[in-house]
Amino acid sequence: MNFTRWSARLPGTQRRAAARTEHAVPPDRRGEGSVPAARVERLTDDSPCVPAVDELPARDVLDRVPALVALVHGPDHHIAYVNDAYTAAFGVRPPGAPAREALPELVELGLLPLLDQVLRSGKPRTLKSRKALDGRTYTFTCTPVAENADHDGGVLLFATDVTDHAEAAERLRASERSQRETAVTLQRSLLPQELEQPDDLRVAATYQPGGTEAAVGGDWYDVITLGGGRTALVIGDVMGRGVRAAAVMGQLRTAVRAYARLDLPPHEILQLLDGLATEIDANQIATCAYAIHDPNEGRLVYASAGHLPILVRDETGTVLRTDEPTGPPLGTGGWIHTSGSVPLGPGSTAVLYTDGLVERRDEDLDEGIAALERALAGATGTPQVICDRLVRSAGVTADHDDDVAVLVLQHPARTGADGELFRNAALELLGGVEAAPRARAFASGVLTSWRFPVELHDLGVLATSELVANSLQHGTPPMRLRLRRTDRRLIIEVTDGDDHLPRRRRAEPGDESGRGIAIVATIASGWGSRRTPGGGKAVWCEFVLPKG
């Protein structure tokens, strides 16, 4: 094979051309800005001659390089040359044969179209990290070779063995996949496996881990039934990613459930969480929104620690945004959080979400929230259907770059037979001790009209009597008795103006009081107390209705 007919367009071609041109420069003008080419140089009188680069035989060089080299020419890419490394890898290749027949390894890799492209465009192309028939992985560089008057143009194929690098990269990817699976499993295990379903609300949630890397985030949500018909709803996002963020999220979610049992106002819950977040990790902060729904009030009372606003669509389809009040994220310390409220009556839907649903790199955050408002205004159906529609409308896919958590709750408007299962009755407790018999008579009449069994009727009247007596003895006006039934339970609640919460204690044989709360705790399915906004307290108990 005569290589003098071929001139590869490779780095260094211009320098060699300049070196040949130097022969035409007179000796007396050398050094006037010219750069001498690499020529034969004698270090000493006895030093052997070292051949210059231009004098090295091209075939000897290509035969000795460890990379695979092949030279093809013409539109059918006839083989002009393959070096020893190529032959060792794929066997002897007959000169002059077309590549489609004689180079099956290139056909298998889909390199023939690339050779066509290089030949047409005259520009080099590279195909990275492809596994060949010999089981090794190569990076192929195809460089055009200049045309000659008596020969068509060609392509110089240069293949570098990158098997070690490819295997290392695959091991790294496998490790990342394993870490991601571990992080996602941890994340999902820390989220509620099954949402609590309150009597008065319908709720659904969805969680979508972000991207394909191991760095899942710390998004979480929860639904907590507080008793007395009230429900707490929580959503949060731990800053940062990975297993550490998921672990912090798990600690915060557990703490929220513990604090929720105290039945404190939302801003006090966030105040406790703020201190805990600082203790868990001073460098880790989190956003959180905590809300409480009371069906008797028809409002959603909430507090936010740096979290995105809750969206509420009322029965007319109008969407409200709860912008204020919002404090700094948890873990910053030194901030007094406050609570706000938004109407959430029958027929309303509320959405709590994390920033992955609305935040995009190429648009303002308010634009994302506004888009979510429009999507919510047109989304109807069950909470799960609304969840799915909001996620789709936001363009969230499996390769989304951030975690997404969405919590949807509905306060359905019940009518007809379903509405008969949800009833309310209230009585203002006026006067002194004579209020107790009026309360018992009122409770008896209401429970009879609701057609409760005799046993449940009697237990309800007894519980009413004890709660009213406790309020008359230890509370202050104004006092109020409220009875509520749902499709699952009977709830009895007494409110008064004193904020001293009762506690269950053991009454001694000689004590004349202290047995009322103990009796209520014994006969009821559950009981509790809480302070009410503006001062005062509410003491409640509930009975689970018999099925059928």
Coordinates of C-alpha atoms in Angstrom, one line a residue:
M1 CA 0.0 0.0 0.0
N2 CA 1.5 3.4 -1.0
F3 CA 0.5 6.0 1.6
T4 CA 2.1 8.9 -0.3
R5 CA -1.2 9.2 -2.2
W6 CA -3.1 9.9 1.0
S7 CA -3.0 12.9 3.2
A8 CA -5.1 12.6 6.4
R9 CA -6.6 15.9 7.7
L10 CA -5.1 15.4 11.1
P11 CA -3.4 17.8 13.5
G12 CA 0.2 18.3 12.4
T13 CA -0.5 18.2 8.6
Q14 CA 0.0 22.0 8.3
R15 CA 3.2 21.9 10.4
R16 CA 4.7 19.3 8.1
A17 CA 3.7 21.3 5.0
A18 CA 5.4 24.3 6.5
A19 CA 8.5 22.3 7.2
R20 CA 8.6 21.2 3.6
T21 CA 8.2 24.7 2.4
E22 CA 11.2 25.7 4.5
H23 CA 13.5 24.0 2.0
A24 CA 12.7 26.8 -0.4
V25 CA 13.9 29.5 2.0
P26 CA 17.5 30.6 1.5
P27 CA 19.8 29.7 4.3
D28 CA 20.7 33.4 4.9
R29 CA 17.0 34.2 5.5
R30 CA 16.3 31.4 8.0
G31 CA 15.5 32.7 11.4
E32 CA 13.5 35.7 10.1
G33 CA 10.4 34.7 11.9
S34 CA 10.4 31.1 10.5
V35 CA 10.2 28.0 12.7
P36 CA 12.6 25.3 11.7
A37 CA 11.0 21.9 11.2
A38 CA 12.0 18.8 13.1
R39 CA 15.0 17.6 11.2
V40 CA 18.0 15.3 11.7
E41 CA 19.9 16.6 14.7
R42 CA 23.3 15.5 15.9
L43 CA 23.8 16.1 19.6
T44 CA 27.5 15.3 19.5
D45 CA 29.9 14.3 16.9
D46 CA 29.4 10.6 17.8
S47 CA 25.6 10.8 18.3
P48 CA 23.5 8.6 16.0
C49 CA 21.0 10.2 13.6
V50 CA 17.5 10.4 15.0
P51 CA 14.9 10.3 12.1
A52 CA 12.6 13.3 11.9
V53 CA 8.8 12.8 12.1
D54 CA 8.5 13.4 8.4
E55 CA 10.9 10.6 7.7
L56 CA 9.1 8.0 9.7
P57 CA 7.3 5.4 7.5
A58 CA 3.6 5.8 8.0
R59 CA 2.9 2.1 7.9
D60 CA 5.5 1.3 10.5
V61 CA 3.9 3.9 12.8
L62 CA 0.3 2.7 12.4
D63 CA 1.3 -1.0 12.7
R64 CA 2.9 -0.3 16.1
V65 CA 0.2 1.8 17.7
P66 CA -2.0 -0.1 20.2
A67 CA -5.2 1.5 18.9
L68 CA -7.2 -0.1 16.0
V69 CA -6.6 1.7 12.7
A70 CA -8.4 1.1 9.4
L71 CA -8.3 3.0 6.2
V72 CA -11.1 2.8 3.7
H73 CA -11.8 4.6 0.4
G74 CA -14.5 5.3 -2.0
P75 CA -18.3 5.4 -1.6
D76 CA -18.4 1.7 -0.7
H77 CA -15.5 2.1 1.8
H78 CA -13.2 -0.4 0.3
I79 CA -10.5 -1.6 2.7
A80 CA -7.2 0.1 2.0
Y81 CA -5.4 -0.8 5.1
V82 CA -5.9 -2.3 8.6
N83 CA -3.1 -2.3 11.2
D84 CA -1.9 -5.2 13.3
A85 CA -4.0 -4.2 16.4
Y86 CA -7.2 -4.3 14.2
T87 CA -6.2 -7.7 12.8
A88 CA -5.6 -9.0 16.3
A89 CA -9.0 -7.8 17.5
F90 CA -11.2 -8.8 14.5
G91 CA -9.0 -11.0 12.3
V92 CA -7.5 -10.6 8.8
R93 CA -9.4 -8.2 6.6
P94 CA -8.8 -8.6 2.8
P95 CA -7.7 -5.3 1.1
G96 CA -10.0 -4.0 -1.5
A97 CA -13.1 -5.6 -0.2
P98 CA -16.1 -3.3 0.6
A99 CA -16.7 -2.6 4.3
R100 CA -20.3 -3.9 4.3
E101 CA -18.9 -7.4 3.4
A102 CA -15.5 -7.4 5.0
L103 CA -16.0 -5.3 8.2
P104 CA -19.1 -6.9 9.9
E105 CA -18.0 -5.4 13.2
L106 CA -18.6 -1.9 11.8
V107 CA -21.9 -3.0 10.3
E108 CA -23.0 -4.3 13.7
L109 CA -22.1 -1.0 15.4
G110 CA -23.9 1.0 12.8
L111 CA -20.8 2.8 11.7
L112 CA -21.3 2.7 7.9
P113 CA -23.8 5.7 7.9
L114 CA -21.2 7.6 9.9
L115 CA -18.5 6.8 7.3
D116 CA -20.8 8.0 4.6
Q117 CA -21.4 11.2 6.5
V118 CA -17.7 11.9 7.1
L119 CA -17.0 11.2 3.4
R120 CA -19.7 13.6 2.3
S121 CA -19.1 16.4 4.8
G122 CA -15.3 16.3 5.0
K123 CA -15.6 16.7 8.8
P124 CA -14.4 14.2 11.4
R125 CA -17.0 12.5 13.7
T126 CA -16.6 10.5 16.9
L127 CA -18.8 7.6 18.2
K128 CA -18.2 7.1 21.9
S129 CA -18.1 3.9 24.0
R130 CA -19.6 1.2 21.8
K131 CA -19.2 -2.5 22.5
A132 CA -17.9 -4.4 19.5
L133 CA -18.2 -8.0 18.5
D134 CA -15.0 -9.0 20.3
G135 CA -16.6 -8.0 23.6
R136 CA -14.4 -4.9 24.0
T137 CA -15.7 -1.3 24.2
Y138 CA -14.2 1.2 21.8
T139 CA -14.5 4.9 21.0
F140 CA -14.4 5.3 17.2
T141 CA -13.0 8.5 15.5
C142 CA -13.6 8.8 11.8
T143 CA -11.4 11.4 10.0
P144 CA -11.7 12.3 6.3
V145 CA -8.7 11.7 4.0
A146 CA -8.1 14.2 1.2
E147 CA -9.0 13.2 -2.3
N148 CA -6.3 12.4 -4.9
A149 CA -6.4 13.0 -8.6
D150 CA -6.2 9.3 -9.3
H151 CA -8.1 8.0 -6.3
D152 CA -11.4 8.7 -4.5
G153 CA -11.5 10.2 -1.0
G154 CA -11.4 8.0 2.0
V155 CA -11.9 7.8 5.8
L156 CA -9.3 6.9 8.5
L157 CA -10.9 4.9 11.3
F158 CA -9.2 5.2 14.7
A159 CA -10.6 3.0 17.5
T160 CA -9.5 3.4 21.1
D161 CA -10.1 0.6 23.6
V162 CA -12.1 2.2 26.5
T163 CA -13.3 -1.1 28.0
D164 CA -11.9 -0.4 31.4
H165 CA -13.4 3.0 31.5
A166 CA -16.8 1.7 30.3
E167 CA -16.8 -1.0 32.9
A168 CA -15.9 1.5 35.6
A169 CA -18.7 3.8 34.4
E170 CA -21.1 0.9 34.4
R171 CA -20.1 0.0 38.0
L172 CA -20.6 3.6 39.0
R173 CA -24.0 3.7 37.4
A174 CA -25.0 0.4 39.1
S175 CA -23.9 1.8 42.4
E176 CA -25.9 5.0 41.8
R177 CA -28.9 3.0 40.9
S178 CA -28.6 1.0 44.1
Q179 CA -28.2 4.1 46.2
R180 CA -31.2 5.7 44.5
E181 CA -33.3 2.6 45.1
T182 CA -32.2 2.6 48.8
A183 CA -33.0 6.3 49.1
V184 CA -36.4 6.0 47.4
T185 CA -37.3 3.0 49.5
L186 CA -36.3 4.9 52.6
Q187 CA -38.3 7.9 51.5
R188 CA -41.4 5.9 50.7
S189 CA -41.2 3.9 53.9
L190 CA -41.2 7.1 55.9
L191 CA -44.3 8.4 54.1
P192 CA -47.7 7.2 55.3
Q193 CA -48.4 3.8 53.8
E194 CA -52.1 4.5 53.9
L195 CA -53.7 7.9 54.5
E196 CA -56.1 8.3 57.4
Q197 CA -59.6 9.0 56.1
P198 CA -61.5 11.6 58.2
D199 CA -65.2 11.4 58.5
D200 CA -65.9 14.8 56.9
L201 CA -63.1 15.0 54.4
R202 CA -62.0 13.0 51.4
V203 CA -58.2 13.0 51.0
A204 CA -55.6 11.7 48.5
A205 CA -51.9 12.2 48.0
T206 CA -49.2 11.4 45.5
Y207 CA -45.4 11.4 45.7
Q208 CA -43.1 11.4 42.6
P209 CA -39.3 11.0 43.3
G210 CA -37.3 13.3 41.1
G211 CA -34.8 12.4 38.3
T212 CA -32.8 9.2 38.0
E213 CA -30.0 10.0 40.4
A214 CA -29.7 8.8 44.0
A215 CA -30.3 12.3 45.4
V216 CA -34.0 12.0 46.2
G217 CA -35.4 14.9 48.3
G218 CA -37.1 15.1 51.7
D219 CA -40.7 15.9 50.6
W220 CA -43.4 14.5 52.9
Y221 CA -47.1 14.8 53.7
D222 CA -49.4 13.4 56.4
V223 CA -53.1 13.4 57.5
I224 CA -53.8 13.1 61.2
T225 CA -57.2 12.7 62.7
L226 CA -57.3 14.7 66.0
G227 CA -60.6 13.5 67.3
G228 CA -63.7 15.5 67.8
G229 CA -64.1 15.6 64.0
R230 CA -61.0 17.7 63.5
T231 CA -58.2 16.8 61.1
A232 CA -54.6 18.0 60.7
L233 CA -53.0 18.1 57.3
V234 CA -49.2 18.5 56.9
I235 CA -46.8 18.9 54.0
G236 CA -43.1 19.7 54.1
D237 CA -39.9 19.7 52.2
V238 CA -36.4 19.2 53.7
M239 CA -33.8 21.3 51.9
G240 CA -31.1 19.2 50.3
R241 CA -31.2 15.7 48.8
G242 CA -30.2 12.2 49.5
V243 CA -30.5 9.8 52.4
R244 CA -29.7 12.4 54.9
A245 CA -32.6 14.6 53.8
A246 CA -35.0 11.6 53.9
A247 CA -33.8 10.7 57.4
V248 CA -34.4 14.3 58.7
M249 CA -37.8 14.2 57.0
G250 CA -38.7 11.0 58.8
Q251 CA -37.8 12.6 62.2
L252 CA -39.8 15.7 61.5
R253 CA -42.8 13.7 60.3
T254 CA -42.7 11.6 63.5
A255 CA -42.4 14.7 65.6
V256 CA -45.4 16.3 63.9
R257 CA -47.6 13.3 64.7
A258 CA -46.5 13.5 68.3
Y259 CA -47.1 17.2 68.6
A260 CA -50.4 16.9 66.8
R261 CA -51.8 14.8 69.7
L262 CA -51.4 17.9 71.9
D263 CA -54.1 19.5 69.7
L264 CA -52.3 22.8 69.7
P265 CA -52.9 25.7 67.2
P266 CA -50.9 25.4 63.9
H267 CA -48.4 28.1 64.8
E268 CA -47.6 26.5 68.1
I269 CA -46.9 23.2 66.3
L270 CA -44.5 25.0 63.9
Q271 CA -42.8 26.7 66.9
L272 CA -42.1 23.3 68.4
L273 CA -40.9 21.9 65.1
D274 CA -38.6 24.8 64.6
G275 CA -36.7 24.1 67.8
L276 CA -36.5 20.4 67.0
A277 CA -35.2 21.0 63.5
T278 CA -32.3 23.0 65.0
E279 CA -31.5 20.1 67.4
I280 CA -31.6 17.5 64.6
D281 CA -29.2 19.3 62.3
A282 CA -28.3 23.0 62.6
N283 CA -27.3 23.0 58.9
Q284 CA -30.5 21.4 57.7
I285 CA -33.7 23.5 57.2
A286 CA -37.1 22.6 56.0
T287 CA -40.3 24.2 54.9
C288 CA -43.6 23.1 56.3
A289 CA -47.3 23.9 56.2
Y290 CA -49.6 22.7 59.0
A291 CA -53.3 23.1 58.8
I292 CA -56.4 22.0 60.9
H293 CA -59.9 21.5 59.5
D294 CA -62.8 21.8 61.9
P295 CA -66.1 20.9 60.1
N296 CA -68.1 22.9 62.7
E297 CA -66.2 26.0 61.8
G298 CA -66.1 25.4 58.0
R299 CA -62.6 26.9 57.9
L300 CA -59.0 25.7 57.4
V301 CA -56.7 27.2 60.0
Y302 CA -53.1 27.0 59.0
A303 CA -49.5 28.2 59.6
S304 CA -46.6 28.1 57.2
A305 CA -42.8 28.0 57.8
G306 CA -41.5 29.1 54.5
H307 CA -43.8 26.8 52.5
L308 CA -45.7 27.5 49.3
P309 CA -49.3 28.9 49.7
I310 CA -52.2 26.5 50.1
L311 CA -54.7 26.7 47.2
V312 CA -58.5 26.4 48.0
R313 CA -61.2 26.2 45.3
D314 CA -64.6 27.0 46.7
E315 CA -68.0 25.6 45.6
T316 CA -68.3 28.3 42.9
G317 CA -64.9 27.3 41.3
T318 CA -63.0 30.4 42.5
V319 CA -59.4 29.6 43.6
L320 CA -58.0 31.4 46.7
R321 CA -54.3 31.6 47.6
T322 CA -53.2 31.7 51.2
D323 CA -50.3 34.0 50.9
E324 CA -50.1 35.2 54.5
P325 CA -48.9 34.6 57.2
T326 CA -45.7 32.9 56.3
G327 CA -42.6 32.7 58.5
P328 CA -39.1 31.5 57.7
P329 CA -38.3 27.8 57.3
L330 CA -37.9 25.4 60.2
G331 CA -34.4 25.3 61.7
T332 CA -33.7 29.1 61.4
G333 CA -34.9 29.8 64.9
G334 CA -35.9 33.1 66.6
W335 CA -39.2 33.6 64.8
I336 CA -42.7 33.7 66.3
H337 CA -45.1 32.0 63.9
T338 CA -48.7 33.0 63.5
S339 CA -51.8 31.3 62.2
G340 CA -54.2 32.3 59.5
S341 CA -57.4 30.8 58.1
V342 CA -59.3 30.4 54.9
P343 CA -62.9 29.2 54.3
L344 CA -63.3 25.5 53.5
G345 CA -67.0 24.7 53.6
P346 CA -68.9 22.0 51.9
G347 CA -68.1 21.7 48.2
S348 CA -64.5 23.1 48.6
T349 CA -61.2 21.5 47.6
A350 CA -57.8 22.4 49.0
V351 CA -54.3 21.5 47.6
L352 CA -51.0 21.4 49.5
Y353 CA -47.9 20.8 47.5
T354 CA -44.1 21.0 47.4
D355 CA -42.0 23.3 45.1
G356 CA -41.2 20.4 42.6
L357 CA -44.8 20.8 41.3
V358 CA -44.5 24.5 40.4
E359 CA -40.9 25.5 40.3
R360 CA -39.1 25.6 36.9
R361 CA -35.6 26.8 36.0
D362 CA -36.9 28.9 33.1
E363 CA -39.8 30.7 34.7
D364 CA -40.8 32.6 37.8
L365 CA -42.2 30.7 40.8
D366 CA -45.4 32.9 40.7
E367 CA -46.0 31.8 37.2
G368 CA -45.9 28.1 38.2
I369 CA -48.3 28.8 41.1
A370 CA -50.6 30.7 38.8
A371 CA -50.6 27.8 36.3
L372 CA -51.5 25.4 39.2
E373 CA -54.4 27.7 40.1
R374 CA -55.7 27.5 36.6
A375 CA -55.3 23.7 36.6
L376 CA -57.1 23.4 39.9
A377 CA -60.0 25.7 38.7
G378 CA -60.7 23.2 36.0
A379 CA -60.0 20.0 37.8
T380 CA -63.0 18.0 39.0
G381 CA -63.6 14.5 40.3
T382 CA -62.3 12.6 43.3
P383 CA -59.2 13.8 45.2
Q384 CA -57.0 11.1 43.6
V385 CA -58.2 12.2 40.1
I386 CA -57.4 15.8 40.9
C387 CA -54.0 14.8 42.2
D388 CA -53.2 13.0 38.9
R389 CA -54.5 15.9 36.8
L390 CA -52.5 18.5 38.6
V391 CA -49.3 16.4 38.3
R392 CA -49.9 15.9 34.6
S393 CA -50.8 19.6 34.0
A394 CA -47.5 20.6 35.6
G395 CA -45.6 18.3 33.2
V396 CA -44.1 16.0 35.9
T397 CA -42.6 12.9 34.3
A398 CA -40.5 10.0 35.6
D399 CA -37.3 12.0 34.8
H400 CA -38.5 15.2 36.5
D401 CA -35.5 16.9 38.2
D402 CA -37.2 17.4 41.6
D403 CA -39.4 15.5 44.0
V404 CA -43.1 16.3 43.9
A405 CA -45.6 15.8 46.8
V406 CA -49.2 16.7 46.4
L407 CA -52.0 16.4 49.1
V408 CA -55.6 17.1 48.0
L409 CA -58.6 17.3 50.4
Q410 CA -62.3 17.8 49.7
H411 CA -65.1 18.8 52.0
P412 CA -67.9 17.3 50.0
A413 CA -71.4 18.9 50.0
R414 CA -73.7 16.1 51.2
T415 CA -77.4 16.0 50.3
G416 CA -80.2 13.5 50.5
A417 CA -79.7 10.3 52.4
D418 CA -76.0 11.0 52.7
G419 CA -76.7 14.3 54.2
E420 CA -78.9 12.7 56.9
L421 CA -75.8 10.9 58.2
F422 CA -74.1 14.2 59.0
R423 CA -76.1 16.3 61.5
N424 CA -75.3 19.0 64.0
A425 CA -77.2 20.3 67.1
A426 CA -76.1 22.9 69.6
L427 CA -77.3 24.4 72.9
E428 CA -76.2 27.4 74.8
L429 CA -75.7 26.6 78.5
L430 CA -77.2 29.5 80.3
G431 CA -77.8 29.9 84.0
G432 CA -76.3 27.9 86.9
V433 CA -76.8 24.3 87.9
E434 CA -80.2 24.2 86.2
A435 CA -78.3 24.1 82.9
A436 CA -77.4 20.4 83.6
P437 CA -80.9 18.9 83.4
R438 CA -81.7 21.1 80.3
A439 CA -78.5 19.7 78.6
R440 CA -79.5 16.1 79.4
A441 CA -83.0 16.6 78.1
F442 CA -81.7 18.3 75.0
A443 CA -79.2 15.5 74.3
S444 CA -81.9 12.8 74.9
G445 CA -84.2 14.5 72.4
V446 CA -81.5 14.9 69.7
L447 CA -80.2 11.4 70.0
T448 CA -83.7 10.0 69.8
S449 CA -84.4 12.0 66.7
W450 CA -81.2 10.6 65.2
R451 CA -82.6 7.2 65.8
F452 CA -79.6 5.8 67.8
P453 CA -79.9 2.5 69.5
V454 CA -81.0 2.6 73.2
E455 CA -77.6 1.7 74.5
L456 CA -75.8 4.4 72.5
H457 CA -78.5 6.9 73.4
D458 CA -78.1 6.2 77.1
L459 CA -74.3 6.4 76.9
G460 CA -74.5 9.7 75.0
V461 CA -76.8 11.2 77.6
L462 CA -74.5 10.1 80.4
A463 CA -71.4 11.5 78.7
T464 CA -73.2 14.8 78.1
S465 CA -74.2 15.0 81.7
E466 CA -70.6 14.4 82.9
L467 CA -69.0 16.9 80.5
V468 CA -71.6 19.6 81.3
A469 CA -71.2 19.1 85.0
N470 CA -67.4 19.3 84.7
S471 CA -67.8 22.6 82.8
L472 CA -70.3 24.0 85.3
Q473 CA -68.0 23.2 88.2
H474 CA -64.6 24.2 86.7
G475 CA -65.3 26.4 83.8
T476 CA -66.6 29.9 83.2
P477 CA -69.3 31.3 80.8
P478 CA -69.9 31.3 77.9
M479 CA -70.7 27.6 77.8
R480 CA -72.0 25.6 74.9
L481 CA -73.0 22.0 74.2
R482 CA -72.6 20.7 70.7
L483 CA -73.7 17.3 69.4
R484 CA -72.5 16.0 66.0
R485 CA -73.0 12.8 64.1
T486 CA -71.2 11.5 61.1
D487 CA -71.5 8.3 59.2
R488 CA -69.1 6.7 61.6
R489 CA -69.4 8.3 65.0
L490 CA -71.2 10.5 67.6
I491 CA -69.3 13.5 68.9
I492 CA -70.2 15.4 72.0
E493 CA -68.3 18.6 72.8
V494 CA -68.7 21.2 75.6
T495 CA -66.9 24.6 75.4
D496 CA -66.4 27.2 78.1
G497 CA -64.4 30.3 78.8
D498 CA -61.8 28.9 81.1
D499 CA -58.5 27.7 79.5
H500 CA -57.6 25.2 82.3
L501 CA -57.5 21.8 80.6
P502 CA -59.0 18.9 82.5
R503 CA -56.9 15.8 83.2
R504 CA -57.9 12.3 84.1
R505 CA -56.9 11.3 87.6
R506 CA -57.7 8.6 90.2
A507 CA -60.3 9.7 92.6
E508 CA -59.9 8.5 96.2
P509 CA -62.8 6.9 98.0
G510 CA -63.5 10.1 100.1
D511 CA -63.3 12.5 97.1
E512 CA -66.6 14.2 96.2
S513 CA -65.4 15.0 92.7
G514 CA -62.8 13.9 90.1
R515 CA -64.8 11.0 88.6
G516 CA -66.5 12.7 85.6
I517 CA -63.6 12.6 83.2
A518 CA -62.8 9.1 84.3
I519 CA -66.3 8.0 83.6
V520 CA -66.3 9.6 80.1
A521 CA -62.9 8.0 79.3
T522 CA -64.3 4.6 80.3
I523 CA -67.6 4.7 78.3
A524 CA -66.4 6.6 75.2
S525 CA -64.3 5.4 72.3
G526 CA -62.0 8.5 72.8
W527 CA -61.9 11.8 74.5
G528 CA -59.7 14.9 74.6
S529 CA -59.5 18.6 75.2
R530 CA -57.9 21.7 73.6
R531 CA -57.7 25.4 74.1
T532 CA -59.8 27.4 71.7
P533 CA -58.8 30.6 69.9
G534 CA -59.4 33.7 71.9
G535 CA -59.3 31.9 75.3
G536 CA -61.3 29.0 76.7
K537 CA -61.3 25.3 76.1
A538 CA -63.3 22.5 74.5
V539 CA -63.7 19.1 76.0
W540 CA -65.0 16.3 73.8
C541 CA -65.7 12.6 73.6
E542 CA -66.8 10.4 70.7
F543 CA -68.6 7.0 70.2
V544 CA -68.1 4.8 67.2
L545 CA -71.4 4.0 65.6
P546 CA -72.3 0.3 65.2
K547 CA -72.0 -0.9 61.6
G548 CA -75.1 -1.6 59.6

